[in-house]
Structure formats: structure tokens, C-alpha cells
Coordinates of C-alpha atoms and ligand atoms in Angstrom, one line a residue:
X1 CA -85.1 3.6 -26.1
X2 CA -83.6 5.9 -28.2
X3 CA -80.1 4.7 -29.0
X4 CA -78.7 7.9 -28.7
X5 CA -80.1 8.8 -25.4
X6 CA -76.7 9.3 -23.5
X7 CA -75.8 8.6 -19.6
X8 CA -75.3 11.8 -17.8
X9 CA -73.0 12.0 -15.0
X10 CA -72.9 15.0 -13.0
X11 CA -70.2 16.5 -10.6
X12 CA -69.7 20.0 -9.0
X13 CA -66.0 19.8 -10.6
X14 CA -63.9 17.6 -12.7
X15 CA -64.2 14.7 -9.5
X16 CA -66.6 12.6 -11.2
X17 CA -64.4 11.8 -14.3
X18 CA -63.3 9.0 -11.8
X19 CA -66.5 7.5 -12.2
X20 CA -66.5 8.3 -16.1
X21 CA -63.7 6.1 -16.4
X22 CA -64.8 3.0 -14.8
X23 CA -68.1 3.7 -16.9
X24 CA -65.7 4.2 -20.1
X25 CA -64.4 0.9 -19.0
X26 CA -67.6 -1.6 -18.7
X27 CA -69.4 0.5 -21.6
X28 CA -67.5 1.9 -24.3
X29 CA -70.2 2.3 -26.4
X30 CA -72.2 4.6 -24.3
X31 CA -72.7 8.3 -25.4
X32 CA -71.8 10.0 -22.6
X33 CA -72.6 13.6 -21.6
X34 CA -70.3 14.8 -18.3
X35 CA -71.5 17.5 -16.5
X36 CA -69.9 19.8 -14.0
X37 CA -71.7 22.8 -11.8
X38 CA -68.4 24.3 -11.5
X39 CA -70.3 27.9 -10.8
X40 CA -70.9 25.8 -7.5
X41 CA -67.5 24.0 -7.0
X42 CA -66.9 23.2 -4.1
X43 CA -70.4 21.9 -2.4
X44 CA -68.5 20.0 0.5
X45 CA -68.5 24.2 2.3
X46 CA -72.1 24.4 1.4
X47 CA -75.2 23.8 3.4
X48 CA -77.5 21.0 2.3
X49 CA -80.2 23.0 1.6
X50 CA -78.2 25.3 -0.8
X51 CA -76.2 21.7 -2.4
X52 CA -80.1 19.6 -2.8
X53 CA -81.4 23.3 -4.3
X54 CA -78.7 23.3 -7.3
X55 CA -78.6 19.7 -7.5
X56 CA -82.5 19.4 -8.3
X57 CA -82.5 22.4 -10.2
X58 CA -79.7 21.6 -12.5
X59 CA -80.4 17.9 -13.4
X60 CA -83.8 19.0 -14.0
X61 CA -83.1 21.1 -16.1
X62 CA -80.4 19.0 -18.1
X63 CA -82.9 16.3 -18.1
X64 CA -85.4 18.6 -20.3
X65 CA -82.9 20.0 -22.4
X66 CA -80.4 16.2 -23.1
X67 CA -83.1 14.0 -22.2
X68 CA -80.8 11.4 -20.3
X69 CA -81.5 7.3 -20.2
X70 CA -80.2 7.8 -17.2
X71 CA -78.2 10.4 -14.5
X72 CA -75.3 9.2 -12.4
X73 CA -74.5 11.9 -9.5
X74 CA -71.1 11.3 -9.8
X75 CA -70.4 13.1 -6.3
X76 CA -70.8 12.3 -2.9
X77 CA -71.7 15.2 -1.2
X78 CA -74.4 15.5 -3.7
X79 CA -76.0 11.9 -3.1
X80 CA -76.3 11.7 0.2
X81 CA -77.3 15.0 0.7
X82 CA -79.6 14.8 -2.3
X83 CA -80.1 11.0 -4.0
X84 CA -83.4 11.1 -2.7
X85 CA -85.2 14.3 -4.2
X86 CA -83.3 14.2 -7.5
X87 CA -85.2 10.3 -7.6
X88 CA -88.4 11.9 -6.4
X89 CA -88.7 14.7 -9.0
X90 CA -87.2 12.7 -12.3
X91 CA -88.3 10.2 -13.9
X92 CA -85.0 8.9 -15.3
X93 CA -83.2 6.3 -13.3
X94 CA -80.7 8.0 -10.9
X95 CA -77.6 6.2 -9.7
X96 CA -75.3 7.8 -6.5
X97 CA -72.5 7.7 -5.2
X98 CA -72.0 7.1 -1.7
X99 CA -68.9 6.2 0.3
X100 CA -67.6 2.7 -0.1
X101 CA -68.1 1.9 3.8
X102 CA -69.3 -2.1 3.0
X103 CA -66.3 -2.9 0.8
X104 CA -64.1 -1.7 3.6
X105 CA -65.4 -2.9 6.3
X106 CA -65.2 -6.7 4.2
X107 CA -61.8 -5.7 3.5
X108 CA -60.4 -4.2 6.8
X109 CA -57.8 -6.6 8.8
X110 CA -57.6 -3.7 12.1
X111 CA -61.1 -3.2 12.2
X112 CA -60.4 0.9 12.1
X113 CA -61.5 2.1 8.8
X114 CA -60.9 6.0 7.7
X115 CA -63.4 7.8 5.8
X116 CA -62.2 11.1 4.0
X117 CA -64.8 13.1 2.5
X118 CA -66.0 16.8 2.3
X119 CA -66.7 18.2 5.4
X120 CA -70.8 18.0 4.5
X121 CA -70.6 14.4 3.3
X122 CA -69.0 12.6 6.7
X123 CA -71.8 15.0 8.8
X124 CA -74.7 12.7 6.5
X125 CA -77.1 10.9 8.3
X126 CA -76.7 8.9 4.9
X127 CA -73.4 7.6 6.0
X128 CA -74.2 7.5 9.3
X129 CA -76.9 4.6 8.0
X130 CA -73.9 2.9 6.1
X131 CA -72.0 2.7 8.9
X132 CA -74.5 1.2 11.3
X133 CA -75.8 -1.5 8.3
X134 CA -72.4 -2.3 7.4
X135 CA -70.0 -1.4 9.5
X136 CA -70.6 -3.4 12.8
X137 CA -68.3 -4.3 15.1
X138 CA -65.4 -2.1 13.1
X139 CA -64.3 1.6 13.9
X140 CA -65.1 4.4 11.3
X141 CA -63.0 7.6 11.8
X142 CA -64.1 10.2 9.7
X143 CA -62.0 13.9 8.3
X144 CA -63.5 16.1 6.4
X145 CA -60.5 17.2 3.5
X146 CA -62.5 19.7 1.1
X147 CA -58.6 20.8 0.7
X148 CA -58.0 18.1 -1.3
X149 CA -60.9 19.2 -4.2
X150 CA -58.6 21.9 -5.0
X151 CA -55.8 19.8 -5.3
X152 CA -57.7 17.1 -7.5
X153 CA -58.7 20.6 -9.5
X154 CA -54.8 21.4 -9.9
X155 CA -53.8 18.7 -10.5
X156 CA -56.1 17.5 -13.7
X157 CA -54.9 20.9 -14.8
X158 CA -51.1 20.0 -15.4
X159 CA -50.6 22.2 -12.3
X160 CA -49.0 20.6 -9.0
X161 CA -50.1 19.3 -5.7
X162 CA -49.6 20.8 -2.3
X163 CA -47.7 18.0 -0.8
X164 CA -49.0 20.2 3.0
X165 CA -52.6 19.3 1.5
X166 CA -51.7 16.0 1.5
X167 CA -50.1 15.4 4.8
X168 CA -53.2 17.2 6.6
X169 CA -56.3 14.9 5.3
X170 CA -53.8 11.7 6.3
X171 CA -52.6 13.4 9.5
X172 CA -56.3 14.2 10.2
X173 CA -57.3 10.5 10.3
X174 CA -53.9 9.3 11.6
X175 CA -54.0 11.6 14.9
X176 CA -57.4 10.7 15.9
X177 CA -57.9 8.2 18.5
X178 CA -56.8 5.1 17.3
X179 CA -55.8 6.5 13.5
X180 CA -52.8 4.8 14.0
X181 CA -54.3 0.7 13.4
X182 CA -56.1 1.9 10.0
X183 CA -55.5 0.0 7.4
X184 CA -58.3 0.9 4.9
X185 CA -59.5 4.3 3.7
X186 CA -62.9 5.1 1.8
X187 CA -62.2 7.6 -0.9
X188 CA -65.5 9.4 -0.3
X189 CA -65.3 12.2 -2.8
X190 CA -64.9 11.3 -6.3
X191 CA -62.0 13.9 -6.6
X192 CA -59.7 11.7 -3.8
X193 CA -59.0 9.0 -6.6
X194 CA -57.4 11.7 -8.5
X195 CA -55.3 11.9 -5.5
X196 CA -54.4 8.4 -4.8
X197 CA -50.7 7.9 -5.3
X198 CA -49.9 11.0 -3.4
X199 CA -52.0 9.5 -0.4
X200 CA -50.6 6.3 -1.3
X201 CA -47.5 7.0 -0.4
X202 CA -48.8 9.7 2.1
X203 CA -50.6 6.8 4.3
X204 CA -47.8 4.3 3.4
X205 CA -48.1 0.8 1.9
X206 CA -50.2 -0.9 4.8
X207 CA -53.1 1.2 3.8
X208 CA -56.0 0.5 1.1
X209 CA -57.3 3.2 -0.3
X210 CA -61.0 2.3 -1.7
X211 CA -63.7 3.9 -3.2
X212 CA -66.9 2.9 -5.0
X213 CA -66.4 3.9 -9.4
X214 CA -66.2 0.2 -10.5
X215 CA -69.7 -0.4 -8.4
X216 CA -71.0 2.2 -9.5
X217 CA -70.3 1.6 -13.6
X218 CA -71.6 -2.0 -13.0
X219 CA -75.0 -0.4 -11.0
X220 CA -75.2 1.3 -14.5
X221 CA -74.5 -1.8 -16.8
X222 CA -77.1 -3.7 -15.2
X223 CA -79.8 -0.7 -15.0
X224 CA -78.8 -0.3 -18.8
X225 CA -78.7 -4.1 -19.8
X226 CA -80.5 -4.3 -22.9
X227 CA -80.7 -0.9 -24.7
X228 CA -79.0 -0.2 -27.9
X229 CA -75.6 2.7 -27.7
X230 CA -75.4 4.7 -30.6
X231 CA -72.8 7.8 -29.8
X232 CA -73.7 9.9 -33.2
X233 CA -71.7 12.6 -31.8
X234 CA -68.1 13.2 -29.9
X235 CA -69.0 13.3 -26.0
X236 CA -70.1 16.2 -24.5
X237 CA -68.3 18.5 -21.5
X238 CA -71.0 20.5 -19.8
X239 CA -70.1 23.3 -17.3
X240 CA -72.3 25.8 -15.7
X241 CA -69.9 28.8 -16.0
X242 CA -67.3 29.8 -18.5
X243 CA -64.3 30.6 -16.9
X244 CA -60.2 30.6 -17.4
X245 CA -60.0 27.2 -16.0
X246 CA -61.8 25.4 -18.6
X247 CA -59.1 25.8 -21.2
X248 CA -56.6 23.9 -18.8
X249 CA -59.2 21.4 -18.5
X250 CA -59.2 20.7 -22.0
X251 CA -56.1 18.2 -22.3
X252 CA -57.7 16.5 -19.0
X253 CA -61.3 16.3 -20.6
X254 CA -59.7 14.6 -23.7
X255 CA -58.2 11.8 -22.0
X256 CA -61.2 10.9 -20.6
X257 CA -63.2 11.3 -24.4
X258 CA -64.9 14.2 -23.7
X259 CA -64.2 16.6 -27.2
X260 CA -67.0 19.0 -27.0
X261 CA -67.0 21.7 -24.3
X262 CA -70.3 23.8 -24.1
X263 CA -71.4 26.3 -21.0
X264 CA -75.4 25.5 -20.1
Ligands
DGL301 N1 -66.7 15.5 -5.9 C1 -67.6 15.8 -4.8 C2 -67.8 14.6 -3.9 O1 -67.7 13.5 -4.4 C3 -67.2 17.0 -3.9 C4 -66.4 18.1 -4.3 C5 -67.0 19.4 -3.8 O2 -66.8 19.8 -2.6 O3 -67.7 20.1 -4.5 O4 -68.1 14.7 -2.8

């Protein structure tokens, strides 16, 4: 293993940075390389045809060109449309991301769980399988709130959040039948996280907000265990257009270690 091989973690947008910390966290020594297909932000409107067509295309061809130890799709709506084929076609270990139903249905006092996710994720047969393995016995009301992408966007841009955003994605799991008992919500986007203390407080302090980054960074520590980390270089921002946005992304993309900004 070359010790310089770094982890890539792919996003359509800036979402997956919630993943990058928890990875930061467990492995600080890992050179990192965070990619974003924000030509294709957001893929939660998108069909999954056109969301497993760039997801393939693009880690393939990030694969050839960084040469990953291993890829983490660092989205949702990407991994459950399209964990599969990316595993079928590389050769690199692949981790997902898919909605943290088990921890909340372990977790849930009411039994009534909500899900929030992009309006492709909660139609998956993917989480359709998580909910029947792990979710027995409980409730599982989904929303779709793509609105709240932008609003992770904004807001890891200095700029501020649409408190109306907000109140829709809680008032579309509260107003549901039986929305009223749940206790627990799955963060199923890795944007939402950006998001949590305005749903926080939006959903009110009987609710648990979960989602799946700490799992996920220790999926990768164990798949990893073993190989020598040698970052020769500052980490690397990858985006797959150049556009005005990028610029107010640059403070964000610090925080989180990323120095270098480069358009594939
Ligand atoms: N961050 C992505 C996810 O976890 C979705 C954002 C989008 O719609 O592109 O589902």
C-alpha cells in the first residue's frame, strides 16, 4: 500500500464534509481527497438512472486519475441508489452511506421514528430493506426535504438559513399520521447534520436527531487497519465545475483541512 494513497469521499455538494469530520476524527493521519460533483448538485431531483450514470462515471474516473485506497460515497442518495455498481465496476473498497434506520430504531422510546432525506433516497428499495431488517415492530415516517440541501449550501457559505425551510421538512414529518409521538429522526442526507441545531430547536428537545458519520469513519478505520498514512501534500478539494460559489466555500473547506481547490 502506497502510504500516500489517500481516502476519497465523494458528495454531489459540500454534505459529505459531515462524514469528513468524523473521518478527520478517528484518522488524522489520513490524506484525504474530498470530492464534490457540484455540476450535479442536487441528485435528490434526479432520476436513478441519471444519479448511478454520474456516480459510476465520475469515481471511475477519479479512481484512474488519484488512485484511491479506498472511496467513501459520502451521500445518501448516491448509495442506495448506486453502492452496488460503483462496488461492481472498482476495484477499490467502497464504503456508503445509508440512513441510520438500526441506531434509531435501538434508540426510539415511541416507537415512530422520522426519516428526512431527498426525495429519491426515502423512494429506495435500499431503505425500504433497512426498514423491514431493522425496523420491526416500530413506525418509519418518511419526508423527502431536498429544500434543506440548499440551505446546508448557504449556510457553509457564511450565508443564512431560511428559518420557512426549516419549519417545512419538521412540519412534513410532524403532520403525518402519527408525526406527533416521534422522538427520533434519521438525518438521511449528509447535508441535514449541517442543519442540526436549527432542527434541533425546530423539532424541540424530546427529539434525537441521528445519522450514520461516526459509523461510517469507523467502517473505514477497520477496512484501513493496518496501512501506513503519509499525507505529502495539503488535502485536496475536488469539484466538477468552477463556479462563483467555490470562493465562499473556501473558508468552509479550510475548517474542515481541505487547502487545495482544483476543478476535474
Ligand atoms: N448529500 C446528499 C445525500 O446524502 C444529497 C444532496 C443532493 O440532493 O444532491 O443524500
Amino acid at each position: 500500500m502506497d502510504e500516500a494513497a489517500p481516502l476519497l469521499l465523494f458528495d454531489s455538494g459540500l454534505g459529505g464534509l459531515t462524514v469528513l469530520e468524523e473521518v478527520r476524527r478517528q484518522l488524522p493521519q489520513a490524506p484525504v481527497i474530498y470530492a464534490a460533483d457540484n455540476g450535479g448538485l442536487p441528485y435528490g431531483t434526479k432520476t436513478e438512472a441519471e444519479v448511478a450514470a454520474r456516480v459510476c462515471g465520475l469515481l471511475g474516473r477519479m479512481s484512474e486519475r488519484f488512485r484511491p485506497r479506498l472511496i467513501c460515497i459520502a451521500c445518501n442518495t448516491a448509495s442506495t441508489i448506486a453502492l452496488g455498481m460503483v462496488r461492481d465496476v472498482l476495484a477499490v473498497p467502497v464504503v456508503g452511506t445509508v440512513p441510520a434506520i438500526k441506531p434509531a430504531a435501538e434508540q426510539t422510546r415511541s416507537g415512530v421514528i422520522g426519516l428526512l432525506g431527498t426525495a429519491a433516497t426515502i423512494r429506495q428499495p435500499y431503505v425500504d430493506r433497512l426498514e423491514a431488517e431493522f425496523a420491526v415492530g416500530k413506525v418509519l415516517l418518511r419526508h423527502g426535504a431536498g429544500e434543506l440541501v440548499g440551505a446546508a449550501e448557504a449556510k457553509l457559505r457564511g450565508l443564512p438559513v431560511d428559518a420557512r425551510v426549516i419549519a417545512r421538512a419538521v412540519a412534513g414529518l410532524r403532520e403525518q399520521p402519527r408525526g406527533a409521538e416521534i422522538d427520533t429522526v434519521v438525518l438521511a442526507c449528509t447535508h441535514f447534520p449541517l442543519l442540526a441545531e436549527e432542527l434541533g430547536q425546530a423539532f424541540g428537545p424530546g427529539v434525537a436527531l441521528i445519522h450514520g458519520a461516526a459509523g461510517i469513519a469507523r467502517r473505514i478505520v477497520h477496512l484501513t487497519a493496518g496501512q501506513p498514512f503519509r499525507r505529502l501534500q495539503p488535502d485536496l478539494a475536488l469539484f466538477t465545475r468552477a463556479d462563483a460559489g467555490l470562493d465562499l466555500a473556501r473558508p468552509a473547506l479550510q475548517r474542515y483541512g481541505l487547502e487545495r481547490v482544483e476543478v476535474l
